[in-house]
Amino acid sequence: MGMPIGTTALITGATAGLGAEFARQLAEQGHHLVLVARDRERLNASAAELENLYSISTEVIVADLTEDGGVAAVVERLSNDARPVEILVNNAGFGLLKSFEENDIEEEKKHLKLLVETPMVLSHAALKAMLKRGSGKIINVASVAAFLPRGTYSAAKGWLLAFSRWANLAYSPQGITVTAVCPGLTHTEFHDRMDMDKSVAPRWMWLHPDRVVREGLAASEHGKAVWIPSKRYRFMMAAAQVLPARLTTGPPRRAR
C-alpha cells in the first residue's frame, strides 16, 4: 500500500543525479520534501522549483554527510515525532576513480563513511521513529557494483545491499519496508564528478535517471528488498553470480 499524499520524504544528495530525480518524482506524487545536500544555493533553488511545480512544501538541510555534525543534523530531523518523515532515501554518495592503493586513505575513509556509516546511522534514526508509528519506507541507493568484486565502492554497496535485505525481512512485519535500488551505469553527474570517461561503456549500458527512480519507487511500494532496474542489468547480474570472480572483477570506476 502506498504512502498517503502529503506525507514527508527526506532525500540525501537531493540536488543532483538520482537524488534530484527522487525529489521530483516524490513531489509529483504529492509528498512534501526534506532536501539534504552541501550546496545551500543549489538546495534553495531546487526547493523553490519543486514547490512551484508541484504545490508541495519543502525544507532544506545544508549538511556534509561525511562529517559527524552534518549527519547529526539529519538524525535530529528524522527523530522529530512532531513532523514525521515517512520515506527516507539514502542517496548521497561519490566514487573514487583511481585504484585503492593509489587513493588517499583519508578520501577512502570519507568514501566508506558516506556509503556505509551515514546510511546506517540515518536508517537507525528513521527506523526508531517509524516503528513508533508502524509505517515507513527506506530506500537505499546501492548499485549493481554490490554484486561484483570491484574495489571499495563495490564493498561498500555490498554492505548496503546485505543490510537492506536483512532489514526488510526484520521490519516488514511491523509495517516498514527497506529497499536497495541497484542501478547500473546511469546518466548523472556522478561520473562527471569522478572525471570518468563515459565513452568506456557502450551506449546500451547507460540508464536514464527517470527510469531508475520510477522502478525503484515501484519496488519500494511492492515491498521488495532488492531491485535492479532494467531487464538487461538483471540478466547481467544473474550471469555474474555464476561466473568466476576473475572474470567480473574490475576497477571501482565501473560503479553506479
Short mmCIF file of C-alpha atoms in Angstrom, two decimals:
data_model
loop_
_atom_site.label_atom_id
_atom_site.label_comp_id
_atom_site.label_asym_id
_atom_site.label_seq_id
_atom_site.Cartn_x
_atom_site.Cartn_y
_atom_site.Cartn_z
CA MET A 1 0.00 0.00 0.00
CA GLY A 2 1.41 3.38 -0.95
CA MET A 3 2.10 6.24 1.41
CA PRO A 4 -0.75 8.77 1.66
CA ILE A 5 -0.39 12.02 -0.27
CA GLY A 6 1.04 14.71 1.94
CA THR A 7 3.48 12.55 3.86
CA THR A 8 7.10 13.69 4.06
CA ALA A 9 10.14 12.22 2.30
CA LEU A 10 13.76 13.05 3.22
CA ILE A 11 16.34 12.65 0.46
CA THR A 12 20.12 12.90 0.84
CA GLY A 13 22.18 14.11 -2.07
CA ALA A 14 18.97 15.74 -3.25
CA THR A 15 20.20 18.40 -5.67
CA ALA A 16 21.80 16.27 -8.40
CA GLY A 17 21.51 12.98 -10.25
CA LEU A 18 19.27 10.30 -8.81
CA GLY A 19 18.63 12.33 -5.67
CA ALA A 20 17.15 15.19 -7.69
CA GLU A 21 15.04 12.72 -9.66
CA PHE A 22 13.76 11.05 -6.46
CA ALA A 23 12.81 14.52 -5.21
CA ARG A 24 10.99 15.34 -8.44
CA GLN A 25 9.03 12.10 -8.64
CA LEU A 26 8.10 12.10 -4.95
CA ALA A 27 6.96 15.72 -5.24
CA GLU A 28 4.94 14.79 -8.31
CA GLN A 29 3.23 12.11 -6.21
CA GLY A 30 2.27 14.79 -3.68
CA HIS A 31 4.83 14.20 -0.94
CA HIS A 32 6.39 17.05 0.99
CA LEU A 33 10.17 17.04 0.97
CA VAL A 34 13.20 17.49 3.18
CA LEU A 35 16.16 18.04 0.86
CA VAL A 36 19.67 17.38 2.16
CA ALA A 37 22.88 18.41 0.37
CA ARG A 38 26.01 20.53 0.85
CA ASP A 39 25.30 23.42 -1.51
CA ARG A 40 22.87 25.91 0.09
CA GLU A 41 22.28 27.91 -3.09
CA ARG A 42 21.52 24.82 -5.13
CA LEU A 43 19.29 23.42 -2.37
CA ASN A 44 17.22 26.60 -2.19
CA ALA A 45 16.85 26.73 -5.97
CA SER A 46 15.72 23.09 -6.11
CA ALA A 47 13.29 23.60 -3.24
CA ALA A 48 11.71 26.66 -4.86
CA GLU A 49 11.35 24.94 -8.20
CA LEU A 50 9.69 21.84 -6.72
CA GLU A 51 7.31 23.93 -4.63
CA ASN A 52 6.26 25.93 -7.69
CA LEU A 53 5.84 22.93 -9.95
CA TYR A 54 4.06 20.54 -7.59
CA SER A 55 2.45 22.70 -4.86
CA ILE A 56 4.19 20.82 -2.06
CA SER A 57 6.19 22.18 0.87
CA THR A 58 9.94 21.75 1.25
CA GLU A 59 12.60 22.04 3.93
CA VAL A 60 16.33 22.18 3.31
CA ILE A 61 19.17 20.91 5.46
CA VAL A 62 22.64 22.05 4.45
CA ALA A 63 24.90 19.22 5.58
CA ASP A 64 28.12 17.45 4.66
CA LEU A 65 27.31 13.82 5.39
CA THR A 66 30.98 12.85 5.60
CA GLU A 67 31.08 14.94 8.81
CA ASP A 68 29.55 13.93 12.15
CA GLY A 69 27.86 17.31 12.56
CA GLY A 70 26.11 17.04 9.23
CA VAL A 71 24.85 13.55 10.00
CA ALA A 72 23.66 14.67 13.43
CA ALA A 73 21.55 17.44 11.87
CA VAL A 74 19.73 14.91 9.69
CA VAL A 75 19.31 12.47 12.60
CA GLU A 76 17.67 15.24 14.59
CA ARG A 77 15.17 15.87 11.78
CA LEU A 78 14.41 12.16 11.35
CA SER A 79 13.83 11.86 15.11
CA ASN A 80 11.26 14.65 15.26
CA ASP A 81 8.00 12.86 16.06
CA ALA A 82 6.01 16.05 15.68
CA ARG A 83 6.99 16.26 11.98
CA PRO A 84 7.32 12.63 10.91
CA VAL A 85 9.40 11.53 7.94
CA GLU A 86 7.66 8.56 6.34
CA ILE A 87 10.12 7.99 3.48
CA LEU A 88 13.92 8.11 3.76
CA VAL A 89 16.02 7.96 0.59
CA ASN A 90 19.69 7.34 1.34
CA ASN A 91 21.19 8.53 -1.92
CA ALA A 92 24.27 10.67 -1.15
CA GLY A 93 27.49 9.18 -2.47
CA PHE A 94 30.60 9.56 -4.55
CA GLY A 95 33.10 7.31 -6.27
CA LEU A 96 36.88 7.18 -6.47
CA LEU A 97 38.37 6.81 -9.93
CA LYS A 98 41.83 5.53 -9.02
CA SER A 99 42.80 2.09 -7.75
CA PHE A 100 42.65 1.51 -3.99
CA GLU A 101 46.40 1.71 -3.45
CA GLU A 102 46.59 4.98 -5.37
CA ASN A 103 43.80 6.71 -3.45
CA ASP A 104 44.49 8.93 -0.47
CA ILE A 105 43.44 6.95 2.60
CA GLU A 106 41.57 9.94 4.04
CA GLU A 107 39.44 10.00 0.87
CA GLU A 108 38.82 6.27 1.25
CA LYS A 109 37.69 6.83 4.85
CA LYS A 110 35.28 9.59 3.76
CA HIS A 111 34.04 7.31 0.99
CA LEU A 112 33.37 4.48 3.46
CA LYS A 113 31.66 6.82 5.92
CA LEU A 114 29.32 8.31 3.32
CA LEU A 115 28.40 5.00 1.69
CA VAL A 116 28.13 2.81 4.80
CA GLU A 117 28.20 4.60 8.15
CA THR A 118 25.96 7.52 7.16
CA PRO A 119 23.09 5.43 5.72
CA MET A 120 23.36 3.07 8.70
CA VAL A 121 23.06 5.95 11.18
CA LEU A 122 20.22 7.62 9.27
CA SER A 123 18.37 4.32 8.85
CA HIS A 124 18.70 3.66 12.58
CA ALA A 125 17.17 7.06 13.41
CA ALA A 126 14.42 6.66 10.83
CA LEU A 127 13.54 3.14 11.96
CA LYS A 128 13.18 4.14 15.60
CA ALA A 129 10.68 6.82 14.62
CA MET A 130 8.90 4.64 12.05
CA LEU A 131 8.47 1.75 14.47
CA LYS A 132 6.53 4.01 16.86
CA ARG A 133 4.07 4.73 14.03
CA GLY A 134 4.04 1.28 12.49
CA SER A 135 4.77 2.56 8.98
CA GLY A 136 7.57 3.88 6.80
CA LYS A 137 9.82 3.26 3.83
CA ILE A 138 13.59 3.37 3.46
CA ILE A 139 15.16 3.34 0.02
CA ASN A 140 18.91 2.77 -0.10
CA VAL A 141 20.53 3.65 -3.41
CA ALA A 142 23.05 0.87 -3.90
CA SER A 143 24.49 -0.28 -7.23
CA VAL A 144 24.99 -3.33 -9.42
CA ALA A 145 28.59 -2.95 -8.18
CA ALA A 146 27.29 -4.58 -4.97
CA PHE A 147 27.16 -7.89 -6.87
CA LEU A 148 30.69 -7.60 -8.28
CA PRO A 149 34.20 -7.69 -6.77
CA ARG A 150 35.25 -4.19 -7.84
CA GLY A 151 37.12 -2.21 -5.21
CA THR A 152 35.94 -0.41 -2.12
CA TYR A 153 32.88 1.07 -3.86
CA SER A 154 31.59 -2.45 -4.51
CA ALA A 155 32.44 -3.47 -0.95
CA ALA A 156 30.52 -0.51 0.48
CA LYS A 157 27.50 -1.07 -1.76
CA GLY A 158 27.65 -4.78 -0.88
CA TRP A 159 27.19 -3.82 2.76
CA LEU A 160 24.19 -1.64 1.87
CA LEU A 161 22.66 -4.47 -0.16
CA ALA A 162 23.06 -7.02 2.65
CA PHE A 163 21.75 -4.57 5.24
CA SER A 164 18.67 -3.79 3.15
CA ARG A 165 17.89 -7.47 2.60
CA TRP A 166 18.09 -8.17 6.31
CA ALA A 167 16.24 -5.01 7.40
CA ASN A 168 13.35 -5.65 5.02
CA LEU A 169 12.89 -9.13 6.46
CA ALA A 170 13.21 -7.87 10.02
CA TYR A 171 10.93 -4.84 9.84
CA SER A 172 8.36 -5.50 7.10
CA PRO A 173 6.10 -7.38 9.56
CA GLN A 174 5.99 -4.11 11.54
CA GLY A 175 4.94 -2.01 8.55
CA ILE A 176 8.34 -0.78 7.36
CA THR A 177 9.93 -1.70 4.04
CA VAL A 178 13.62 -1.32 3.25
CA THR A 179 14.63 -1.50 -0.41
CA ALA A 180 18.07 -1.46 -2.02
CA VAL A 181 17.81 0.01 -5.51
CA CYS A 182 20.78 -1.21 -7.56
CA PRO A 183 21.16 0.68 -10.83
CA GLY A 184 23.85 0.13 -13.41
CA LEU A 185 25.55 2.96 -15.25
CA THR A 186 23.22 5.96 -15.17
CA HIS A 187 23.41 9.35 -16.86
CA THR A 188 24.00 11.64 -13.85
CA GLU A 189 26.67 14.00 -12.52
CA PHE A 190 28.10 11.08 -10.50
CA HIS A 191 30.59 10.08 -13.18
CA ASP A 192 31.36 13.65 -14.18
CA ARG A 193 32.49 14.45 -10.64
CA MET A 194 34.85 11.47 -10.86
CA ASP A 195 36.26 12.75 -14.17
CA MET A 196 35.31 9.40 -15.65
CA ASP A 197 35.44 8.92 -19.42
CA LYS A 198 31.86 7.78 -20.03
CA SER A 199 32.76 6.52 -23.50
CA VAL A 200 34.44 3.47 -21.91
CA ALA A 201 30.99 1.86 -21.66
CA PRO A 202 28.74 1.24 -24.68
CA ARG A 203 25.58 3.32 -25.03
CA TRP A 204 23.25 0.38 -24.36
CA MET A 205 24.63 0.05 -20.82
CA TRP A 206 23.53 3.55 -19.77
CA LEU A 207 20.22 4.07 -18.00
CA HIS A 208 18.24 7.29 -17.53
CA PRO A 209 17.52 8.59 -14.02
CA ASP A 210 13.75 8.81 -14.55
CA ARG A 211 13.56 5.08 -15.23
CA VAL A 212 15.83 4.11 -12.34
CA VAL A 213 13.79 6.15 -9.86
CA ARG A 214 10.41 5.13 -11.26
CA GLU A 215 11.30 1.45 -10.95
CA GLY A 216 12.90 1.98 -7.54
CA LEU A 217 9.81 3.67 -6.12
CA ALA A 218 7.59 0.94 -7.55
CA ALA A 219 9.80 -1.73 -5.97
CA SER A 220 9.52 0.03 -2.62
CA GLU A 221 5.73 0.22 -2.97
CA HIS A 222 5.66 -3.54 -3.57
CA GLY A 223 7.84 -4.23 -0.53
CA LYS A 224 10.82 -5.61 -2.43
CA ALA A 225 14.13 -5.81 -0.58
CA VAL A 226 16.26 -5.51 -3.73
CA TRP A 227 15.59 -4.09 -7.16
CA ILE A 228 17.87 -3.91 -10.22
CA PRO A 229 16.37 -1.51 -12.78
CA SER A 230 16.14 -2.86 -16.36
CA LYS A 231 15.98 -6.44 -17.60
CA ARG A 232 19.43 -6.23 -19.17
CA TYR A 233 21.11 -5.48 -15.86
CA ARG A 234 19.10 -8.15 -14.05
CA PHE A 235 20.28 -10.66 -16.63
CA MET A 236 23.89 -9.45 -16.38
CA MET A 237 23.92 -9.68 -12.59
CA ALA A 238 22.36 -13.15 -12.65
CA ALA A 239 25.13 -14.23 -15.03
CA ALA A 240 27.80 -12.58 -12.88
CA GLN A 241 26.80 -14.70 -9.90
CA VAL A 242 27.82 -17.91 -11.66
CA LEU A 243 30.98 -16.63 -13.39
CA PRO A 244 34.42 -16.90 -11.75
CA ALA A 245 35.34 -13.76 -9.83
CA ARG A 246 38.38 -13.16 -12.02
CA LEU A 247 36.04 -12.55 -14.97
CA THR A 248 33.86 -10.00 -13.19
CA THR A 249 36.42 -8.01 -11.23
CA GLY A 250 37.44 -4.57 -12.40
CA PRO A 251 38.30 -1.03 -11.31
CA PRO A 252 35.92 0.86 -8.95
CA ARG A 253 35.17 3.41 -11.69
CA ARG A 254 32.63 0.95 -13.13
CA ALA A 255 30.22 1.99 -10.42
CA ARG A 256 26.63 3.24 -10.41
#
